[in-house]
Amino acid sequence: MNDSVYFEKVSVLEALKKGGTDIKLSALVMGFANLANKQIIKGLLFLFSEILFLITFVLQVIPAMGGLITLGTQAQGQQVVEIDGIKITQAVDGDNSMLMLIFGLASLIFCLVFAYIYWCNLKSARKLYVLKAENKKIPSFMEDFHTLTDGRFHMTLMSIPLLGVLLFTIVPLVYMICLAFTSYDHNHLPPKSLFDWVGLANFGNVLTGRMAGTFFPVLTWTLIWAVAATATNFFFGIVLALIINTKGLKLKKMWRTIFVITIAVPQFISLLIMRNLLTDGGPLNSMLIKIGLVSAKNPLPFLTDPVWAKFSIIFVNMWVGIPFTMLLATSIIMNLPQEQLEAAEIDGANKFQIFRSITFPQILLIMTPNLIQQFIGNINNFNVIYLLTGGNPTNPNYYQAGSTDLLVTWLYKLTVSAADYNLASVIGILIFAISAIFSLLAYTRTNSYKEGAVK
Amino acid sequence: MKNKRRLQLTLTYILLTVLSLIWLFPIFWVVLTSFRGETGAYVPYIIPKTFTLDNYAKLFSNSSFPFAQWFFNTLIVATATCIISTFITVAMAYSLSRIKFKHRNGFLKLALVLNMFPGFMSMIAVYYILKAFNLTQTLFALVLVYSAGAALGFYIAKGFFDTIPYSLDESAMIDGATRKDIFFKITLPLSKPIIVYTALTAFIGPWVDFIFAKVILGDATHKYTVAIGLFAMLEQDTINEWFRSFAAASVIIAIPITLLFIYMQKYYVEGVTSGSVK
């Protein structure tokens, strides 16, 4: 540990300036310093990576970068070719803008990775310079290798997971963010036709242009939904927990288990069941018809009327979510200090007063971070909407969205059924912006709470 | 005073009974439907007139909806994902909680930002990356995607590791233990609750996810996991014939998952409350 602090004192640049030829040359020929100082394996690895990089750079990276800038120039089409004096029309493969974008990004990342290896090479050279200046022993490859189980153990643990993050999170995300600035929609689908960079045009389209008529109503519903879903679950969940915790109530554990069972049922199953329970010809309507509350001709449009559907979704979500809050609130309530409650009871406060001024504020304080997480989760609550209504009923005023679609389900429809990838990316970036704002609020709040009440 | 109290308790019992009925009704309905003899998706009554086990038998005999195969697929994916992602999550959480290295805080912030993008925004790109490796329509791809996602879901586990006193590590280091020894011999044995929690959540994931599975597996019916398989049963042209078997399949899947969840309930509460406050 102390070593690394010491090495930091000599900057890489200083080492390069003052070092011998072996150190200086390693800026040009990677691994030279290691080879010259008998760190053969390490040196060869550096050298090998440099050679590999130079070859791929010329053969792959340069053309890929060109592709990234132009996104293809040759559209797929027909060409008249003369073979043996006969003119034949031939189909010609054009450039595939999408693949060019992917390969362009991949080579960009490849360069970054190489830059990091190059930096490691320079640092390794610096280390040798310092060790030699101090007349210390130069570690062998095996000794270096062993630090991976101790001083650099985090590298051993994290390298594979981070590779996964790079490949399956960062690269796709960068790719999708890039798409927001292109014309990749249902009219420009590779390999048939090309798409190109269009700057901020898509953002303009969504915020002020043709898509604004869909975006703002959907955004409004998303926010209303997120507030309503979070608030109802939170409030009624606490109330339920308090009811079960009533003094003198028997079989507390049984009541709790009844509600916990509904959490445990996989969400997609319970939501699909709910969808079928609530359809126009479903059991709930049949029951109401049987009792005579509803006529058979006009069953209640639980999921088919825009307004009814919105309320149904919020109620079903209560069915799904209240037990979650109940479970958490129960564990908090059990740990609340009892003295205050007893004192309030002696002073003659009624149950409602105790709840409003003592229990609820305390639970709220502990659950605030969780509440904000739930709020953000609800903005992105794909499952409930997709499984329950699929965003329907359809709304003729919207582009590719129904009355109950949230931004996320709209995004899904835009990619999967409409193939408007650029619009979908814009929506994704906007969802990110909204979540980011709320998370930021959340984290500043939790910090203030940390200093204030908790602990 | 005593009478008032008794009245209140009675009212509470009535309220709880009504609420329990509301909450349990959909579950009862599905269980009953799975045993229903009468055909069709819906019938205008709740209790079936005839009971049968055919709906269950149909799941294991029909080749267009090979439920047994789906169940087996999901079991493989879930087991593999469970093992790999538990390793990944615990390794990430441990490194970020116990080892102070350069850029650690920067990385924590980056992970937070990455988690804020909606997951399926990158779905299409993930699909093309898998296609480039010729992995689409394979179960291996599913394991890969689910496990890769585990690397950023370390927050709850990190919150747990943060609570283990650092002095334990220090005294071990004085005794000459390396980081690796500390991790395997001290921290891991102390972390059983969080390992169980992580493993169970990872195991349940593949049973309930259908978005990524659908995109990656496409139309390869025999590679489906149960979630997409069940979803496919409820398409408009299959729902009439398959709804009762859907109910039967739901019962089969829900039972083990419900048991697992009830078992890990305690860990769930601990995980959420301790992870969020800190």
XYZ file of C-alpha atoms in Angstrom:
733
model
C 0.000 0.000 0.000
C 2.710 2.491 0.998
C 4.652 1.715 -2.144
C 1.954 2.908 -4.451
C 1.731 6.199 -2.620
C 5.447 6.614 -3.070
C 5.286 5.897 -6.776
C 2.694 8.616 -7.196
C 5.293 11.202 -6.220
C 7.255 10.701 -9.423
C 5.042 11.585 -12.356
C 5.142 9.465 -15.485
C 6.435 12.409 -17.480
C 9.270 13.007 -15.034
C 10.271 9.357 -15.198
C 10.312 9.515 -18.988
C 12.497 12.630 -18.967
C 14.995 11.482 -16.403
C 15.031 7.752 -17.071
C 17.596 5.907 -19.115
C 17.185 4.816 -22.733
C 15.237 1.732 -21.659
C 12.589 3.849 -19.946
C 12.462 6.403 -22.772
C 12.147 3.782 -25.483
C 9.166 2.158 -23.786
C 7.095 5.168 -24.824
C 7.682 4.059 -28.410
C 8.186 0.306 -28.117
C 5.844 -0.909 -25.419
C 7.365 -3.243 -22.857
C 10.928 -2.249 -23.727
C 11.701 -1.191 -20.183
C 10.355 -4.485 -18.856
C 12.343 -6.552 -21.338
C 15.527 -4.618 -20.613
C 15.023 -5.272 -16.897
C 14.350 -8.997 -17.193
C 10.589 -8.798 -16.758
C 10.339 -10.964 -19.857
C 6.716 -12.119 -19.699
C 5.320 -8.714 -18.851
C 7.419 -7.063 -21.527
C 6.378 -9.558 -24.163
C 2.725 -9.073 -23.267
C 3.044 -5.316 -23.728
C 4.976 -5.724 -26.974
C 2.508 -8.241 -28.310
C -0.460 -5.998 -27.542
C 1.198 -3.112 -29.356
C 1.849 -5.171 -32.475
C -1.700 -6.497 -32.395
C -3.062 -2.995 -32.032
C -1.016 -1.573 -34.910
C -2.116 -4.330 -37.270
C -5.813 -3.982 -36.403
C -5.530 -0.217 -36.452
C -4.489 -0.155 -40.092
C -6.737 -2.982 -41.251
C -9.883 -2.429 -39.188
C -9.973 0.721 -37.127
C -9.302 3.293 -39.865
C -12.055 2.048 -42.216
C -14.440 1.589 -39.277
C -13.864 5.157 -38.137
C -14.591 6.377 -41.659
C -17.823 4.388 -41.540
C -18.737 5.892 -38.196
C -18.495 9.387 -39.671
C -20.360 8.779 -42.924
C -22.649 5.905 -41.796
C -22.452 4.531 -45.327
C -22.658 6.146 -48.737
C -23.680 3.300 -51.014
C -27.381 2.497 -50.777
C -28.691 -0.896 -51.734
C -29.918 -0.822 -55.306
C -29.809 -2.169 -58.797
C -26.913 -1.991 -61.135
C -26.770 -2.819 -64.816
C -23.861 -5.111 -65.523
C -22.702 -6.248 -68.948
C -21.666 -9.869 -69.056
C -20.625 -11.282 -72.449
C -22.398 -8.447 -74.212
C -25.725 -9.084 -72.453
C -26.984 -6.431 -70.070
C -28.184 -7.855 -66.776
C -29.692 -5.952 -63.866
C -28.104 -7.072 -60.626
C -28.973 -6.335 -57.043
C -26.054 -4.732 -55.257
C -25.485 -4.867 -51.546
C -25.235 -1.383 -50.112
C -23.597 -0.206 -46.941
C -25.310 -1.226 -43.725
C -25.446 1.926 -41.615
C -26.348 0.045 -38.464
C -23.384 -2.324 -38.642
C -21.100 0.573 -39.526
C -22.241 2.372 -36.398
C -21.679 -0.705 -34.233
C -18.241 -1.457 -35.691
C -17.284 2.211 -35.489
C -18.148 2.282 -31.793
C -16.456 -1.047 -31.191
C -13.217 0.197 -32.717
C -13.465 3.398 -30.716
C -13.709 1.347 -27.534
C -10.897 -0.903 -28.760
C -8.695 2.220 -29.071
C -9.632 3.321 -25.566
C -8.744 -0.077 -24.148
C -5.417 0.070 -25.934
C -4.814 3.572 -24.615
C -5.315 2.176 -21.126
C -2.834 -0.653 -21.753
C -0.381 1.922 -23.098
C -0.830 3.956 -19.939
C -0.175 0.845 -17.837
C 2.990 0.300 -19.851
C 4.205 3.797 -19.034
C 3.351 3.337 -15.379
C 5.224 0.061 -15.324
C 8.248 1.813 -16.836
C 8.007 4.498 -14.169
C 7.906 1.870 -11.478
C 11.085 0.332 -12.859
C 12.692 3.765 -12.939
C 11.872 4.374 -9.293
C 12.954 0.895 -8.206
C 16.262 1.285 -9.988
C 16.837 4.735 -8.528
C 16.255 3.269 -5.072
C 18.356 0.193 -5.809
C 15.489 -2.091 -4.909
C 14.808 -5.548 -6.256
C 12.737 -5.709 -9.398
C 9.758 -8.042 -8.835
C 9.458 -11.123 -10.998
C 6.328 -11.960 -12.944
C 5.205 -14.431 -10.300
C 5.592 -11.857 -7.548
C 3.555 -9.363 -9.571
C 1.007 -12.054 -10.143
C 0.673 -12.682 -6.421
C -0.272 -9.088 -5.704
C -3.527 -9.923 -7.482
C -4.550 -11.877 -4.392
C -3.584 -9.099 -2.001
C -2.912 -5.456 -2.792
C -4.719 -5.620 -6.107
C -7.337 -8.195 -5.080
C -10.147 -5.898 -6.204
C -8.829 -6.189 -9.777
C -9.142 -9.970 -9.629
C -12.661 -9.725 -8.277
C -13.917 -6.996 -10.523
C -12.332 -7.594 -13.920
C -14.824 -10.162 -15.227
C -17.946 -8.387 -13.952
C -16.685 -5.138 -15.429
C -16.109 -6.811 -18.781
C -19.761 -7.849 -18.671
C -20.827 -4.310 -17.799
C -18.759 -2.931 -20.672
C -20.134 -5.401 -23.201
C -23.766 -5.619 -22.147
C -24.448 -2.261 -20.562
C -22.068 0.443 -21.682
C -21.614 -0.472 -25.345
C -25.355 -0.965 -25.962
C -26.129 2.229 -24.101
C -23.621 4.294 -26.087
C -24.979 2.741 -29.253
C -28.560 3.631 -28.349
C -27.593 7.144 -27.315
C -25.923 7.564 -30.711
C -29.131 6.434 -32.411
C -30.975 9.392 -30.900
C -28.929 11.604 -33.209
C -29.578 9.633 -36.402
C -32.481 9.172 -38.799
C -32.851 5.444 -38.006
C -36.635 4.999 -38.214
C -39.105 2.841 -40.143
C -38.291 4.760 -43.344
C -34.560 4.242 -43.020
C -34.138 0.588 -42.167
C -30.782 -1.001 -42.935
C -29.765 -2.946 -44.927
C -32.396 -1.697 -47.373
C -31.636 1.976 -46.968
C -29.099 4.163 -45.219
C -29.540 6.389 -42.215
C -27.427 9.382 -41.321
C -26.561 11.744 -38.508
C -29.268 14.359 -38.064
C -28.088 16.225 -34.978
C -30.772 17.300 -32.534
C -33.658 16.995 -34.998
C -35.244 14.056 -33.125
C -35.239 15.916 -29.839
C -36.928 18.830 -31.593
C -39.483 16.441 -33.044
C -40.366 14.961 -29.658
C -40.383 18.166 -27.635
C -41.932 20.636 -30.068
C -42.652 18.866 -33.330
C -44.964 16.134 -34.555
C -44.353 13.837 -31.568
C -45.064 16.454 -28.909
C -48.776 15.633 -29.219
C -48.009 12.139 -27.959
C -45.051 12.828 -25.727
C -46.586 15.368 -23.361
C -49.861 13.526 -22.680
C -47.910 10.301 -22.107
C -45.443 12.107 -19.855
C -48.305 13.621 -17.861
C -49.954 10.242 -17.365
C -46.592 8.720 -16.439
C -46.097 11.283 -13.676
C -49.705 11.065 -12.444
C -49.394 7.296 -12.374
C -46.071 7.357 -10.550
C -47.379 9.722 -7.871
C -50.706 7.913 -7.464
C -49.181 4.432 -7.428
C -46.449 5.334 -4.963
C -48.692 7.328 -2.653
C -51.542 4.801 -2.484
C -49.215 1.879 -1.891
C -47.249 3.725 0.715
C -50.177 5.097 2.677
C -52.422 2.045 2.638
C -49.477 -0.263 3.214
C -48.694 1.537 6.463
C -52.348 1.556 7.464
C -52.570 -2.184 6.848
C -49.414 -2.785 8.886
C -50.872 -0.752 11.751
C -54.187 -2.596 11.588
C -52.435 -5.949 11.797
C -50.372 -4.600 14.675
C -53.450 -3.579 16.714
C -53.003 -4.448 20.372
C -54.893 -7.587 21.348
C -55.364 -8.819 17.782
C -54.800 -12.546 17.549
C -53.111 -14.569 14.793
C -50.973 -11.627 13.662
C -48.589 -13.913 11.856
C -51.376 -15.575 9.911
C -52.815 -12.261 8.673
C -49.367 -11.134 7.601
C -48.685 -14.389 5.758
C -51.940 -14.079 3.816
C -50.751 -10.815 2.322
C -47.166 -11.973 1.862
C -48.377 -14.880 -0.255
C -49.604 -12.430 -2.850
C -46.137 -10.849 -3.102
C -44.574 -14.216 -3.567
C -46.657 -15.111 -6.605
C -44.528 -14.049 -9.598
C -45.704 -10.682 -10.819
C -46.292 -11.692 -14.408
C -48.618 -14.448 -13.245
C -50.661 -12.309 -10.899
C -50.909 -9.511 -13.453
C -51.982 -11.819 -16.277
C -54.579 -13.291 -13.925
C -55.842 -9.817 -13.115
C -56.065 -8.982 -16.797
C -58.247 -11.988 -17.391
C -60.285 -11.352 -14.281
C -61.123 -7.860 -15.499
C -61.852 -8.391 -19.206
C -65.291 -7.530 -20.530
C -66.350 -11.182 -20.561
C -64.330 -12.106 -17.488
C -65.506 -13.481 -14.150
C -65.817 -10.146 -12.352
C -68.237 -8.795 -14.932
C -70.147 -12.095 -15.032
C -70.555 -11.933 -11.285
C -71.822 -8.369 -11.380
C -74.261 -9.291 -14.133
C -75.503 -12.228 -12.095
C -76.173 -10.057 -9.067
C -77.955 -7.665 -11.386
C -75.746 -4.641 -10.859
C -74.672 -4.489 -14.483
C -76.587 -5.314 -17.631
C -75.151 -8.035 -19.851
C -75.093 -5.693 -22.821
C -72.808 -3.135 -21.213
C -70.278 -4.852 -19.002
C -68.068 -2.527 -17.021
C -65.146 -1.502 -19.270
C -62.443 -2.115 -16.646
C -59.634 -2.227 -19.175
C -61.222 -0.960 -22.372
C -62.271 2.576 -21.460
C -59.394 5.094 -21.143
C -60.540 6.490 -17.790
C -61.705 3.166 -16.284
C -58.463 1.532 -17.392
C -56.363 4.132 -15.589
C -58.241 3.551 -12.340
C -58.135 -0.223 -12.766
C -54.373 -0.070 -13.203
C -53.920 1.949 -10.033
C -56.199 -0.409 -8.074
C -54.499 -3.534 -9.366
C -51.182 -1.951 -8.523
C -52.447 -1.456 -4.985
C -53.245 -5.141 -4.854
C -49.680 -5.863 -5.981
C -47.850 -3.245 -3.935
C -49.593 -2.782 -0.589
C -48.278 -6.060 0.886
C -44.707 -4.946 0.064
C -45.061 -1.747 2.041
C -46.908 -3.636 4.776
C -43.972 -6.019 5.137
C -41.424 -3.217 5.408
C -43.582 -0.996 7.593
C -44.228 -3.872 10.002
C -40.532 -4.329 10.693
C -40.152 -0.595 11.235
C -43.200 -0.322 13.510
C -41.955 -3.157 15.690
C -38.693 -1.311 16.246
C -40.252 2.054 17.057
C -39.663 3.225 20.633
C -42.740 2.530 22.738
C -42.270 5.177 25.464
C -43.468 8.029 23.291
C -46.641 6.185 22.354
C -47.411 5.338 25.961
C -46.818 8.916 27.035
C -49.170 10.170 24.328
C -51.820 7.671 25.414
C -51.568 8.827 29.026
C -51.963 12.411 27.851
C -55.222 11.337 26.255
C -54.316 11.449 22.564
C -56.625 9.335 20.412
C -55.437 6.775 17.876
C -55.692 9.084 14.911
C -53.669 11.784 16.670
C -50.977 9.283 17.607
C -50.826 8.038 14.049
C -50.669 11.510 12.541
C -48.140 13.060 14.882
C -45.955 10.160 16.034
C -46.105 6.914 14.085
C -46.514 8.220 10.555
C -43.722 10.839 10.660
C -41.315 8.283 12.087
C -42.107 5.693 9.443
C -41.917 8.352 6.751
C -38.465 9.358 7.946
C -37.085 5.840 7.704
C -38.819 4.966 4.473
C -38.106 8.134 2.475
C -35.190 6.693 0.466
C -37.239 3.610 -0.272
C -40.183 5.806 -1.242
C -38.148 7.721 -3.787
C -36.750 4.501 -5.187
C -40.292 3.242 -5.579
C -41.302 6.444 -7.309
C -38.529 6.062 -9.876
C -39.387 2.381 -10.189
C -42.981 3.339 -10.931
C -41.958 5.797 -13.652
C -40.289 2.801 -15.258
C -42.978 0.290 -14.269
C -43.125 -1.712 -17.457
C -44.671 -4.893 -16.077
C -47.912 -3.553 -14.663
C -48.864 -1.635 -17.782
C -47.620 -4.084 -20.377
C -49.180 -7.146 -18.782
C -52.414 -5.526 -17.700
C -53.499 -3.394 -20.642
C -50.568 -3.441 -23.046
C -51.022 0.340 -23.128
C -54.510 -0.063 -24.583
C -57.164 1.168 -25.226
C -55.672 2.624 -28.408
C -55.755 6.359 -28.764
C -56.091 7.691 -32.328
C -54.528 11.003 -31.309
C -51.282 9.360 -30.249
C -48.493 8.069 -32.414
C -47.950 4.366 -31.656
C -49.226 4.693 -28.082
C -52.413 3.897 -26.222
C -54.198 5.782 -23.478
C -52.509 3.955 -20.623
C -49.007 3.772 -22.100
C -46.185 5.024 -19.915
C -43.034 6.434 -21.466
C -41.286 3.063 -21.055
C -44.009 1.034 -22.709
C -44.164 3.612 -25.492
C -40.407 3.207 -25.882
C -40.893 -0.553 -26.101
C -43.581 -0.197 -28.768
C -41.448 2.248 -30.737
C -38.585 -0.240 -30.917
C -40.399 -3.537 -31.208
C -43.447 -2.795 -33.322
C -42.796 0.573 -34.993
C -39.025 0.283 -35.609
C -38.558 3.990 -34.875
C -35.292 3.453 -33.083
C -34.244 7.089 -33.097
C -37.444 8.245 -31.378
C -37.177 5.400 -28.873
C -33.652 6.493 -27.978
C -34.755 10.070 -27.481
C -37.503 8.849 -25.140
C -34.973 6.682 -23.293
C -32.652 9.629 -22.783
C -35.553 11.761 -21.541
C -36.641 9.020 -19.108
C -33.070 8.920 -17.890
C -33.114 12.694 -17.377
C -36.328 12.477 -15.347
C -35.056 9.589 -13.200
C -31.758 11.375 -12.701
C -33.443 14.525 -11.431
C -35.508 12.595 -8.902
C -32.583 10.427 -7.766
C -30.471 13.504 -7.287
C -33.208 14.960 -5.114
C -33.374 11.662 -3.275
C -29.697 11.486 -2.492
C -29.414 15.013 -1.246
C -32.407 14.331 0.988
C -31.045 11.100 2.419
C -27.786 12.845 3.233
C -29.591 15.522 5.172
C -31.527 12.816 6.967
C -28.357 10.975 7.824
C -26.995 14.011 9.619
C -30.335 14.774 11.198
C -32.530 12.110 12.640
C -31.328 8.591 11.868
C -28.727 7.366 14.362
C -64.335 1.138 28.013
C -63.940 -2.590 27.735
C -66.951 -2.922 25.466
C -65.644 -0.212 23.213
C -62.365 -2.026 22.927
C -64.098 -5.289 22.089
C -66.193 -3.592 19.396
C -63.049 -2.116 17.898
C -61.352 -5.488 17.800
C -64.383 -7.111 16.187
C -64.446 -4.416 13.527
C -60.745 -4.965 12.900
C -61.314 -8.691 12.457
C -64.113 -8.052 9.982
C -62.006 -5.549 8.043
C -59.036 -7.904 7.877
C -61.233 -10.778 6.744
C -62.711 -8.699 3.927
C -59.260 -7.508 2.850
C -57.877 -11.042 2.954
C -60.727 -12.199 0.746
C -59.981 -9.454 -1.776
C -56.310 -10.347 -1.782
C -56.772 -14.074 -1.979
C -59.672 -14.098 -4.437
C -57.572 -13.954 -7.660
C -55.379 -16.760 -6.344
C -58.348 -18.946 -5.440
C -59.857 -18.260 -8.828
C -56.734 -19.429 -10.646
C -56.392 -22.557 -8.558
C -60.052 -23.402 -9.175
C -59.748 -22.641 -12.896
C -56.783 -24.973 -13.162
C -59.026 -27.840 -12.045
C -62.072 -26.798 -14.066
C -63.631 -29.373 -16.363
C -65.775 -27.059 -18.491
C -64.044 -25.719 -21.612
C -63.571 -22.113 -22.680
C -61.534 -19.291 -21.234
C -64.151 -17.932 -18.852
C -67.308 -19.204 -17.242
C -69.840 -16.974 -15.505
C -69.363 -18.613 -12.100
C -66.451 -19.100 -9.753
C -66.717 -22.689 -8.480
C -66.367 -25.164 -11.351
C -69.154 -27.673 -11.930
C -66.756 -30.506 -12.745
C -63.219 -31.020 -11.522
C -60.464 -32.571 -13.621
C -56.694 -33.000 -13.798
C -56.681 -32.849 -17.605
C -55.429 -29.279 -17.634
C -52.280 -30.397 -15.865
C -51.883 -33.476 -18.046
C -52.215 -31.343 -21.171
C -49.178 -29.303 -20.157
C -46.968 -32.360 -20.344
C -48.464 -34.028 -23.413
C -48.883 -31.249 -25.982
C -45.929 -30.624 -28.292
C -46.864 -27.137 -29.494
C -46.562 -25.856 -25.917
C -43.849 -28.105 -24.415
C -44.195 -27.028 -20.816
C -41.882 -29.685 -19.376
C -39.143 -28.509 -21.748
C -39.738 -24.878 -20.752
C -39.616 -25.755 -17.110
C -36.333 -27.608 -17.623
C -34.884 -24.701 -19.680
C -35.774 -22.219 -16.985
C -34.327 -24.439 -14.293
C -30.987 -24.631 -16.143
C -30.868 -20.889 -16.810
C -31.938 -20.055 -13.264
C -29.355 -22.354 -11.676
C -26.499 -21.111 -13.859
C -27.508 -17.483 -13.407
C -27.857 -17.991 -9.681
C -24.309 -19.327 -9.304
C -22.607 -16.835 -11.619
C -24.454 -13.716 -10.530
C -24.051 -14.476 -6.849
C -20.283 -14.646 -7.392
C -20.342 -11.459 -9.423
C -22.575 -9.484 -7.075
C -20.680 -10.530 -3.961
C -17.296 -9.860 -5.603
C -18.357 -6.408 -6.755
C -20.012 -5.513 -3.473
C -17.033 -6.715 -1.446
C -14.488 -4.816 -3.549
C -16.507 -1.631 -3.469
C -17.206 -1.887 0.232
C -13.915 -3.118 1.738
C -11.062 -2.180 -0.572
C -10.173 1.449 -0.977
C -8.772 1.873 -4.471
C -8.444 4.741 -6.887
C -11.628 5.809 -8.712
C -13.842 3.823 -6.340
C -16.196 6.716 -5.692
C -16.158 7.596 -9.360
C -17.210 4.070 -10.185
C -20.011 4.100 -7.609
C -21.392 7.229 -9.224
C -21.071 5.740 -12.701
C -22.988 2.643 -11.611
C -25.728 4.846 -10.224
C -26.000 6.699 -13.537
C -25.989 3.493 -15.583
C -28.787 2.074 -13.444
C -30.975 5.035 -14.248
C -31.277 4.256 -17.942
C -34.285 2.065 -18.640
C -33.013 -1.477 -19.149
C -34.642 -2.264 -22.436
C -33.420 0.903 -24.036
C -30.269 -1.086 -24.753
C -32.135 -4.315 -25.463
C -31.933 -4.076 -29.240
C -28.208 -3.350 -29.137
C -27.664 -6.288 -26.782
C -29.501 -8.423 -29.292
C -27.138 -7.395 -32.095
C -24.066 -7.947 -29.939
C -25.272 -11.463 -29.138
C -26.009 -11.988 -32.799
C -22.451 -10.953 -33.675
C -21.234 -13.777 -31.409
C -23.838 -16.071 -32.964
C -25.517 -16.571 -29.601
C -29.107 -15.491 -30.212
C -31.761 -18.102 -29.533
C -29.534 -19.916 -27.043
C -30.012 -20.365 -23.318
C -26.346 -19.481 -22.812
C -27.088 -15.967 -24.061
C -29.797 -15.615 -21.419
C -27.399 -16.667 -18.664
C -24.848 -14.186 -20.013
C -27.276 -11.270 -20.076
C -28.771 -11.958 -16.646
C -25.332 -12.420 -15.060
C -23.909 -9.309 -16.689
C -26.782 -7.371 -15.168
C -25.754 -8.619 -11.726
C -22.549 -6.559 -11.789
C -24.485 -3.335 -11.270
C -26.941 -4.688 -8.705
C -24.496 -4.653 -5.827
C -26.054 -1.921 -3.704
C -27.904 -4.061 -1.193
C -24.964 -6.442 -0.720
C -22.582 -3.506 -0.384
C -24.816 -2.073 2.314
C -24.472 -5.361 4.163
C -20.671 -5.566 3.860
C -20.446 -1.974 5.104
C -21.868 -3.140 8.425
C -19.092 -5.714 9.067
C -16.517 -3.930 11.243
C -13.327 -3.076 9.388
C -11.252 -3.857 12.478
C -11.723 -7.561 11.680
C -9.904 -7.068 8.384
C -7.189 -5.020 10.024
C -6.403 -7.527 12.738
C -6.256 -10.301 10.135
C -3.878 -8.234 8.030
C -1.597 -7.722 11.023
C -1.533 -11.492 11.367
C -0.285 -11.640 7.790
C -3.446 -12.599 5.926
C -3.761 -11.473 2.314
C -6.894 -9.834 0.933
C -7.839 -13.110 -0.670
C -7.641 -14.945 2.672
C -9.720 -12.279 4.373
C -12.373 -12.480 1.663
C -12.706 -16.247 1.683
C -12.033 -17.037 5.338
C -13.494 -14.087 7.237
C -15.936 -12.018 5.205
C -17.757 -14.755 3.285
C -18.569 -16.931 6.323
C -20.007 -13.850 8.047
C -22.174 -12.970 5.070
C -24.493 -15.925 4.849
C -27.728 -13.891 4.986
C -26.796 -11.621 2.125
C -25.452 -14.501 0.032
C -28.697 -16.397 0.493
C -30.673 -13.286 -0.402
C -28.592 -12.553 -3.520
C -28.696 -16.154 -4.677
C -32.448 -16.459 -4.264
C -33.222 -13.212 -6.079
C -30.906 -14.272 -8.893
C -32.612 -17.644 -9.019
C -36.084 -16.141 -9.191
C -35.139 -13.626 -11.917
C -35.230 -15.975 -14.936
C -38.599 -17.386 -13.820
C -40.270 -14.022 -14.023
C -38.460 -12.101 -16.764
C -40.070 -12.221 -20.147
C -38.875 -9.101 -21.989
C -35.219 -9.988 -22.515
C -36.053 -13.657 -22.909
C -38.589 -12.868 -25.624
C -36.204 -10.636 -27.573
C -33.261 -13.042 -27.330
C -35.142 -16.274 -27.971
C -37.461 -14.935 -30.680
C -39.565 -17.736 -32.118
C -37.501 -20.727 -30.939
C -40.413 -22.255 -29.031
C -38.500 -25.213 -27.619
C -35.929 -22.832 -26.065
C -38.555 -20.739 -24.266
C -38.524 -20.142 -20.548
C -41.780 -20.580 -18.652
C -42.542 -16.857 -18.516
C -42.657 -16.328 -22.275
C -44.241 -19.716 -22.766
C -47.103 -18.814 -20.462
C -47.451 -15.438 -22.123
C -47.731 -17.168 -25.501
C -50.601 -19.311 -24.201
C -52.724 -16.218 -23.764
C -52.525 -14.957 -27.355
C -55.894 -14.181 -28.825
C -56.176 -17.377 -30.877
C -54.954 -19.709 -28.141
C -56.549 -18.292 -25.010
C -59.837 -20.189 -25.303
C -58.174 -23.543 -25.525
C -55.247 -22.863 -23.242
C -56.483 -20.640 -20.450
C -57.158 -23.487 -18.017
C -53.732 -24.978 -18.689
C -52.228 -21.544 -18.209
C -53.830 -21.524 -14.788
C -52.434 -24.990 -14.092
C -48.942 -23.916 -15.170
C -49.194 -20.794 -13.016
C -49.976 -22.960 -10.012
C -47.018 -25.245 -10.727
C -44.574 -22.324 -10.976
C -46.052 -20.228 -8.204
C -45.782 -22.939 -5.546
C -41.960 -23.286 -5.438
C -41.399 -19.550 -5.856
C -43.898 -18.734 -3.124
C -42.165 -21.167 -0.774
C -38.747 -19.685 -1.611
C -40.044 -16.199 -1.002
C -41.653 -16.975 2.314
C -38.373 -18.552 3.356
C -36.314 -15.499 2.385
C -38.847 -12.897 3.590
C -36.681 -12.066 6.589
C -33.635 -11.491 4.406
C -35.705 -9.402 2.040
C -36.804 -7.023 4.774
C -33.302 -6.787 6.219
C -31.813 -6.181 2.804
C -34.198 -3.421 1.808
C -34.265 -1.542 5.089
C -30.541 -1.731 5.854
C -29.494 -1.046 2.269
C -31.658 2.007 1.860
C -30.987 3.864 5.063
C -27.241 3.799 4.643
